[in-house]
mmCIF file of C-alpha atoms and ligand atoms in Angstrom:
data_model
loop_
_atom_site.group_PDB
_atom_site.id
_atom_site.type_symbol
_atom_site.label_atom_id
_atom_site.label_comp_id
_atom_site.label_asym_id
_atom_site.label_seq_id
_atom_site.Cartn_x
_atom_site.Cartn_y
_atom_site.Cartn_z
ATOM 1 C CA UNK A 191 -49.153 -0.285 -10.167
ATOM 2 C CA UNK A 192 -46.622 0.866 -12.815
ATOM 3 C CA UNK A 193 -44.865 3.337 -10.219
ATOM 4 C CA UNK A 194 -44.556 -0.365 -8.087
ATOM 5 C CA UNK A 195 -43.455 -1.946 -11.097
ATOM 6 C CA UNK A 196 -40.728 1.069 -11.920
ATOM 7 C CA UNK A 197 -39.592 0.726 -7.745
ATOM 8 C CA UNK A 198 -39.552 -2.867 -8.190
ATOM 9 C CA UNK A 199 -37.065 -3.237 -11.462
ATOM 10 C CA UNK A 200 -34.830 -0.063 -9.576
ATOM 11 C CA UNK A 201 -34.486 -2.242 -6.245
ATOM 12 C CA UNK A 202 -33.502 -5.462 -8.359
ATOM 13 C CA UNK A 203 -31.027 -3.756 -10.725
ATOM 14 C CA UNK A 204 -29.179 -1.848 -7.667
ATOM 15 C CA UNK A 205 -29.217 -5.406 -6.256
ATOM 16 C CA UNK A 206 -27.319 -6.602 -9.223
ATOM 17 C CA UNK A 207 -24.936 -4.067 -9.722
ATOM 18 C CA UNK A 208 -24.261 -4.842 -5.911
ATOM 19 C CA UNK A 209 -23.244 -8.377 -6.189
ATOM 20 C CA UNK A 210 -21.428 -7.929 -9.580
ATOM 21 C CA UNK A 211 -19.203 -4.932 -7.908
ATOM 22 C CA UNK A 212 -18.069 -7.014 -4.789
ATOM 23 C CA UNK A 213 -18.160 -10.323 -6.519
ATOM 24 C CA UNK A 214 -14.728 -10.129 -8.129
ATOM 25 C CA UNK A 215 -13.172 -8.316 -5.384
ATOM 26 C CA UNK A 216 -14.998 -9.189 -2.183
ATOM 27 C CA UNK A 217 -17.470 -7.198 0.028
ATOM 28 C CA UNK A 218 -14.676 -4.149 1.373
ATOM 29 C CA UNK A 219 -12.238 -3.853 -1.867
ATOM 30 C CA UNK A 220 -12.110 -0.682 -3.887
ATOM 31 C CA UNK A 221 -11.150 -0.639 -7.658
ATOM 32 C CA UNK A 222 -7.993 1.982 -7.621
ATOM 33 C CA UNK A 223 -7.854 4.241 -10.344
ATOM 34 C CA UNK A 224 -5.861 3.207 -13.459
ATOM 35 C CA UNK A 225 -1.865 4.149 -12.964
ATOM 36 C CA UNK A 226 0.254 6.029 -15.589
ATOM 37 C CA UNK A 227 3.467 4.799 -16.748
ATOM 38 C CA UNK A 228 4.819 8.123 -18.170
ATOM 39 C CA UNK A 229 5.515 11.267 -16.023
ATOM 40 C CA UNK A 230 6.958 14.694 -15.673
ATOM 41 C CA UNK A 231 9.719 13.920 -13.165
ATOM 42 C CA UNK A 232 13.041 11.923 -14.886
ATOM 43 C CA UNK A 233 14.270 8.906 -13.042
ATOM 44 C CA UNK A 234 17.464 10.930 -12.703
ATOM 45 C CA UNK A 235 15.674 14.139 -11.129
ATOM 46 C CA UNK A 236 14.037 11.769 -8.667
ATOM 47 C CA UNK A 237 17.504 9.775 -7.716
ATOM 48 C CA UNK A 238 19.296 13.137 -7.108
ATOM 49 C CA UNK A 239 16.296 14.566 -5.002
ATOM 50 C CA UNK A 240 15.464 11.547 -2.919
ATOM 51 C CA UNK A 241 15.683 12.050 0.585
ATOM 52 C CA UNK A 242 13.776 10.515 4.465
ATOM 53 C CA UNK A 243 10.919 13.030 4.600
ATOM 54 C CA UNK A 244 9.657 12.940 8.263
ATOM 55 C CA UNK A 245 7.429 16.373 8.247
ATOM 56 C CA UNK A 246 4.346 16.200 6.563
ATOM 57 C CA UNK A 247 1.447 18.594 5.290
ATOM 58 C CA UNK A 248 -1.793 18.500 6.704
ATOM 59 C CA UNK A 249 -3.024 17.603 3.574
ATOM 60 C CA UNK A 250 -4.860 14.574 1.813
ATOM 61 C CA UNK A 251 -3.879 12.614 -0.751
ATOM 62 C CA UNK A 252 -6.101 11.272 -3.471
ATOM 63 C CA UNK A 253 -6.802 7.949 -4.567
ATOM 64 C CA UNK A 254 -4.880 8.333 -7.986
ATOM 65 C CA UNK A 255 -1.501 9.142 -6.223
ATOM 66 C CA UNK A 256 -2.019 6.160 -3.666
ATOM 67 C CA UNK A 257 -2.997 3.625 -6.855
ATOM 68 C CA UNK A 258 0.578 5.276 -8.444
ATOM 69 C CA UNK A 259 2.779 4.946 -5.492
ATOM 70 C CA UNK A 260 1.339 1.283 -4.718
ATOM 71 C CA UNK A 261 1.505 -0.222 -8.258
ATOM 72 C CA UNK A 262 5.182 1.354 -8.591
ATOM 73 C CA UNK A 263 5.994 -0.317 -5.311
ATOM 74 C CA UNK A 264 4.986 -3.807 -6.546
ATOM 75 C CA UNK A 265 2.575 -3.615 -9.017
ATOM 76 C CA UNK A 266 1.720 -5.618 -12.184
ATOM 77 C CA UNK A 267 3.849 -4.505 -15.257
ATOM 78 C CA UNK A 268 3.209 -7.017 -18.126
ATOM 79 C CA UNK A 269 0.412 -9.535 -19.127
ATOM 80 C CA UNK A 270 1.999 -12.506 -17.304
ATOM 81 C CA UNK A 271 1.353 -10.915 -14.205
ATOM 82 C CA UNK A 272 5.271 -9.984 -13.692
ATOM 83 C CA UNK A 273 6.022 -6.921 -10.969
ATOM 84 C CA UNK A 274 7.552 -3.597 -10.845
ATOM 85 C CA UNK A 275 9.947 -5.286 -8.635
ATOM 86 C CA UNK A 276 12.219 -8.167 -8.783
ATOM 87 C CA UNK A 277 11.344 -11.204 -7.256
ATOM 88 C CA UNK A 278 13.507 -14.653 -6.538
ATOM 89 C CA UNK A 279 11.977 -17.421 -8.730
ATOM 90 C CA UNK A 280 8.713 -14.903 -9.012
ATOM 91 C CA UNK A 281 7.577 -16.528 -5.496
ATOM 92 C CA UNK A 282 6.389 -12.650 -4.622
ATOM 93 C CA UNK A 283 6.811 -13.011 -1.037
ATOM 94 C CA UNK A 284 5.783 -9.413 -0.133
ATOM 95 C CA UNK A 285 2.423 -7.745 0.478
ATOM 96 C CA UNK A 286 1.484 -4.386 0.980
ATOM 97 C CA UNK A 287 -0.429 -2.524 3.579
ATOM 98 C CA UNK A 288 -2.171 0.929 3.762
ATOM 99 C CA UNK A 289 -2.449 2.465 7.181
ATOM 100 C CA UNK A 290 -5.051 5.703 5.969
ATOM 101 C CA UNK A 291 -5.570 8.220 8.572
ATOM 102 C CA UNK A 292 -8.604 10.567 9.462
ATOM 103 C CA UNK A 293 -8.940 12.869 6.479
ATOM 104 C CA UNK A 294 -5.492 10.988 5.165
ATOM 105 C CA UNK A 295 -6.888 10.193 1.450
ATOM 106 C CA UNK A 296 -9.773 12.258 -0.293
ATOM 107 C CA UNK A 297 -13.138 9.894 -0.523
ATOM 108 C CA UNK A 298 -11.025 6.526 1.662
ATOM 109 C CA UNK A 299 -12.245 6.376 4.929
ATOM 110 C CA UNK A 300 -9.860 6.214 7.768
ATOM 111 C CA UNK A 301 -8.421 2.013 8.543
ATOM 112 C CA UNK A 302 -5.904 -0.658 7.729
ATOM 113 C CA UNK A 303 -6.111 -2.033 3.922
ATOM 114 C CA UNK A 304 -4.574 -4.919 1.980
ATOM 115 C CA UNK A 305 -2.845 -4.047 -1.419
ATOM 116 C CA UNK A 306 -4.703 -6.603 -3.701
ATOM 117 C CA UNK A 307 -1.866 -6.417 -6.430
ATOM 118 C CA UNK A 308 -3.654 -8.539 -9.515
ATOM 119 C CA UNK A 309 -7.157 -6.457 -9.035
ATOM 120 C CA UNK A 310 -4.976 -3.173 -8.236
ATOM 121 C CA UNK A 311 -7.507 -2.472 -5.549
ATOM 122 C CA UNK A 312 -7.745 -2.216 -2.186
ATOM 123 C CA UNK A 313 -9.325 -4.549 1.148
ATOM 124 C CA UNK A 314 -10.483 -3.366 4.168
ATOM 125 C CA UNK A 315 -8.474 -5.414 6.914
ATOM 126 C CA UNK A 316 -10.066 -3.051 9.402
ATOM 127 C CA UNK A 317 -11.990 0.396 9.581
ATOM 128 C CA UNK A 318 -10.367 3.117 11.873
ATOM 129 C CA UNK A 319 -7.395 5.540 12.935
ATOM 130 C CA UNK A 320 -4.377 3.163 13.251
ATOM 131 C CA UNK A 321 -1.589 5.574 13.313
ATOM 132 C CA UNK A 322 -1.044 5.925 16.596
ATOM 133 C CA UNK A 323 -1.054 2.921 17.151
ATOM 134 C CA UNK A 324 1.878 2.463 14.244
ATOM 135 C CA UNK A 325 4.046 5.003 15.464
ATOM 136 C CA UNK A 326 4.169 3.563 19.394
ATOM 137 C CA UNK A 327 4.639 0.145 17.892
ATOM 138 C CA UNK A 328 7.768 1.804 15.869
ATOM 139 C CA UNK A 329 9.532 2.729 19.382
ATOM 140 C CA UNK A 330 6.791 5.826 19.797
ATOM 141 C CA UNK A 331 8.360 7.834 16.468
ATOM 142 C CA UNK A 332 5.630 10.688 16.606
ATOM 143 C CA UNK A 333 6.259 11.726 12.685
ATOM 144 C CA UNK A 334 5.085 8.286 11.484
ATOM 145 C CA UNK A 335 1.727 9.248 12.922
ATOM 146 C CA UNK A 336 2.112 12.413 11.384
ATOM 147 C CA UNK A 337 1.635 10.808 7.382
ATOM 148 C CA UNK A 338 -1.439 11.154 6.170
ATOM 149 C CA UNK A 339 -0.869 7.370 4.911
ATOM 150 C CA UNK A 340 1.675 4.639 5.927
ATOM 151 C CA UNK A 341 3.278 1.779 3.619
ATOM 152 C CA UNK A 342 4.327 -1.351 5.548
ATOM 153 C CA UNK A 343 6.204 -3.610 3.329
ATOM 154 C CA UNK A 344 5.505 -7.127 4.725
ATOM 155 C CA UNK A 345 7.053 -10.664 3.829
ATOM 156 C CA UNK A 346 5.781 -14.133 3.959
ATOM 157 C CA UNK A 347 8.849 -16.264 4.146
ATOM 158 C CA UNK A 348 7.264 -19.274 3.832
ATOM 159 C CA UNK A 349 5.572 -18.197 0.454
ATOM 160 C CA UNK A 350 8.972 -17.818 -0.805
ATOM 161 C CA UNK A 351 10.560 -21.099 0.630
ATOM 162 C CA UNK A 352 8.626 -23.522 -1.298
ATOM 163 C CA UNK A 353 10.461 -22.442 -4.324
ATOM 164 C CA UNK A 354 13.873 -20.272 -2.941
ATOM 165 C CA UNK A 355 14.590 -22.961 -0.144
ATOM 166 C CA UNK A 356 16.862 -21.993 2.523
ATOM 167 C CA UNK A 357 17.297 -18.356 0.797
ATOM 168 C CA UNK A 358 13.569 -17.611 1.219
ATOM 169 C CA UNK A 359 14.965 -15.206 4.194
ATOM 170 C CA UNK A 360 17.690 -13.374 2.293
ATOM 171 C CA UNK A 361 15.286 -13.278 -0.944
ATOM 172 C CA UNK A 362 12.417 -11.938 1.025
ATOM 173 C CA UNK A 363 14.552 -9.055 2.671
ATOM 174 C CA UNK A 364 16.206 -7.948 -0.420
ATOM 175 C CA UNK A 365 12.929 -7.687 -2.487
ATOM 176 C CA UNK A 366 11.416 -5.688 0.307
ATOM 177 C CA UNK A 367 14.253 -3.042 -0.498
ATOM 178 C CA UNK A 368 13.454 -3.399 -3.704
ATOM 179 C CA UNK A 369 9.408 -2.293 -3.157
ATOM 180 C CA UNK A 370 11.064 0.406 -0.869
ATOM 181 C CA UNK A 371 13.102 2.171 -3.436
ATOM 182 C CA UNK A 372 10.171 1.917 -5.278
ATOM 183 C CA UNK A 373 7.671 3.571 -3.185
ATOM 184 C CA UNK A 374 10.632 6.236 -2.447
ATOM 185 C CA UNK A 375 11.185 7.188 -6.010
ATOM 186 C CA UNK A 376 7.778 7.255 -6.901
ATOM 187 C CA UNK A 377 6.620 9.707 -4.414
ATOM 188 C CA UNK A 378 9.593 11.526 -5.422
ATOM 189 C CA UNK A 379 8.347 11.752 -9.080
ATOM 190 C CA UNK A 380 4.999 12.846 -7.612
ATOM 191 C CA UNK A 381 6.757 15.606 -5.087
ATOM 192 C CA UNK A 382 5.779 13.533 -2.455
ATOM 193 C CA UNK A 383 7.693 12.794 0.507
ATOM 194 C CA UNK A 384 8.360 9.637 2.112
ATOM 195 C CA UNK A 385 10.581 8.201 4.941
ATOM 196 C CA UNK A 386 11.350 4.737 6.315
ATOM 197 C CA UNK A 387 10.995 3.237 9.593
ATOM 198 C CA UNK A 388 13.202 -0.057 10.022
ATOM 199 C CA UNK A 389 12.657 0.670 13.861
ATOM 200 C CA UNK A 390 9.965 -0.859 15.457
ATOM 201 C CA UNK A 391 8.813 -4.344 17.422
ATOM 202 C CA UNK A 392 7.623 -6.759 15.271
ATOM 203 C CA UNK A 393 4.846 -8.363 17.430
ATOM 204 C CA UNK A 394 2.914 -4.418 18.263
ATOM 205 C CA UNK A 395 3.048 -3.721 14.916
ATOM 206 C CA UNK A 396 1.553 -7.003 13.563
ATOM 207 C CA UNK A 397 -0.952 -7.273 15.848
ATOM 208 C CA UNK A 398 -2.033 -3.154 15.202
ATOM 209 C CA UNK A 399 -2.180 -4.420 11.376
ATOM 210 C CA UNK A 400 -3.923 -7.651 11.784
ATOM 211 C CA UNK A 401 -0.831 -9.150 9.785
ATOM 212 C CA UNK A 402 -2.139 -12.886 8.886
ATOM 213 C CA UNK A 403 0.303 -15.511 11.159
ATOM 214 C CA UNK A 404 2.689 -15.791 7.901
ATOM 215 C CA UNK A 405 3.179 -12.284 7.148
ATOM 216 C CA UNK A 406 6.337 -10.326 8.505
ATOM 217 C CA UNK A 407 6.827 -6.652 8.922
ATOM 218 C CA UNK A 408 9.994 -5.648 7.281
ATOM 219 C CA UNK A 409 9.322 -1.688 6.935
ATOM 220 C CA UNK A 410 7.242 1.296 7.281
ATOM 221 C CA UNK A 411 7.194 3.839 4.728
ATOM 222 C CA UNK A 412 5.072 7.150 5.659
ATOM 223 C CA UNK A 413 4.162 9.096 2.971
ATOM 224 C CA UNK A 414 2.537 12.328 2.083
ATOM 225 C CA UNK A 415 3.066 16.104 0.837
ATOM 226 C CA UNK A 416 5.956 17.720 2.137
ATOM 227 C CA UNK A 417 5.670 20.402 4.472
HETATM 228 C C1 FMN B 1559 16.669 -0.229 7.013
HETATM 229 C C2 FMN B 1559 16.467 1.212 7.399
HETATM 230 C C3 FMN B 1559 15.865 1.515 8.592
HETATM 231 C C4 FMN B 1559 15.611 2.845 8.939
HETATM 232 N N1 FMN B 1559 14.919 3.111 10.087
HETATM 233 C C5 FMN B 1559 14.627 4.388 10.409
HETATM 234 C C6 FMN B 1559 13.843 4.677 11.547
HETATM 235 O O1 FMN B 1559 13.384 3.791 12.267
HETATM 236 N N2 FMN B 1559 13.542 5.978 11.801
HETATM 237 C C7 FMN B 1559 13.989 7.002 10.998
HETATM 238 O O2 FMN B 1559 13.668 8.150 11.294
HETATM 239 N N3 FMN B 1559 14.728 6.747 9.899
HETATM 240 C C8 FMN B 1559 15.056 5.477 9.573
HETATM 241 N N4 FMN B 1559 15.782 5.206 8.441
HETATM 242 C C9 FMN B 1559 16.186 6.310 7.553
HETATM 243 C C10 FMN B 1559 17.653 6.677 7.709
HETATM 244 O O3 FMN B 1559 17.868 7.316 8.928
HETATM 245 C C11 FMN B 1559 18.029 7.578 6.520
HETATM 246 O O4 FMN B 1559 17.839 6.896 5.311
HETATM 247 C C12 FMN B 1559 19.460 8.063 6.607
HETATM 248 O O5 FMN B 1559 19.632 8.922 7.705
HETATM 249 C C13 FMN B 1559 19.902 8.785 5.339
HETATM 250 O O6 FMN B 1559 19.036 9.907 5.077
HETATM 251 P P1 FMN B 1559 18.201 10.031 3.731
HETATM 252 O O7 FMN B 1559 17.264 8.864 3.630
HETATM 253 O O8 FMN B 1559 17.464 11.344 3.841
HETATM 254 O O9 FMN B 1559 19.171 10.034 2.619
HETATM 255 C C14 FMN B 1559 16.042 3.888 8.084
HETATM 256 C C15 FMN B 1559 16.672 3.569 6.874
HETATM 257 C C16 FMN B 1559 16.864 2.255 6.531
HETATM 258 C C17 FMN B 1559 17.515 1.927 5.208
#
């Protein structure tokens, strides 16, 4: 009777602890580790060494560097909820996907996730091995299925016209270079390499990322170790 009672309270407190970890983020997201905002690598040692990387270690990456590189892409930088990256009228038109391949990041399995930028976690948009399917949509590149992760900046234009009018194009685009020097520099600073892929059809690779209707690709950013 008191072993029932012991199984009992264990079954209802793991039922708990279930509900209060997906009710803030929903039923797929993943809390990403906290990012640092100091480093070893100067902002000047990272602008003279940038370069496209498009040959990539068959390596993982682990969660911390994919929390860094996302939250210096776009990621929240003060209380009020303000961005590593300028934004037109703060609108924050641009959204953030993770392609993660097989063995891609240590302890992340393999799919297409959203970059949930006030939670700094992650959503599963969909489980699986979308690389390929990345790399024919960007006119068959074969070294952007090579990353063991992919960035795709993405814009909703529409987000941005209800306050930036008729520049919610123009604003959209240039903030999306913004996120991209980001994402460069920081892998950089973490002797990472990245490239970027403005090359592709934009229909393929929606529909490979489930984009929602509204959201735009505007660039693909592979990223991992050198080789
Ligand atoms: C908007 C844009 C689109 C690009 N598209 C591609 C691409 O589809 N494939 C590729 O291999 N490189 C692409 N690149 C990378 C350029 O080829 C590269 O930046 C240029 O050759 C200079 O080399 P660096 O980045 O190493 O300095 C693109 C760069 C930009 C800014």
């Amino acid at each position: 009777m008191k072993i029932m009672k012991i199984i009992l309270s264990l079954v209802m407190a793991l039922g708990f602890s279930l509900v209060n970890l997906t009710a803030g983020f929903g039923a797929q997201a993943i809390k990403l580790p906290v990012p640092a905002t100091k480093g070893t690598v100067s902002l000047e040692e990272a602008l003279q060494n940038r370069r496209s990387t498009r040959k990539f270690a068959n390596r993982s990456l682990e969660l911390a560097q994919i929390s860094q590189l996302l939250w210096a892409a776009d990621g929240i930088n003060n209380p009020q909820g303000k961005r590593t990256a300028p934004s037109g009228r703060a609108a924050y038109p641009i959204d953030l996907y993770l392609v993660v391949g097989e063995r891609g990041v240590t302890n992340l399995a393999p799919g297409v996730y959203r970059y949930v930028v006030a939670d700094q976690a992650l959503e599963l948009v969909a489980p699986g091995e979308f690389r390929p399917a990345v790399a024919k949509a960007c006119n068959s590149q074969v070294w952007i299925g090579e990353a063991p992760v992919i960035v795709v900046i993405t814009g909703d234009i529409k987000r941005s016209a209800a306050k930036n009018g008729d520049q919610a194009a123009l604003f959209t685009h240039l903030e999306a270079g913004f996120v991209g020097q980001n994402i460069f520099l920081q892998a950089g600073a973490l002797n990472l390499g990245a490239g970027v892929a403005g090359g592709f059809k934009d229909k393929p690779l929606a529909q490979a990322l489930k984009l929602p209707d509204n959201d735009t690709p505007f660039m693909v950013m592979p990223v991992g170790h050198k080789q």
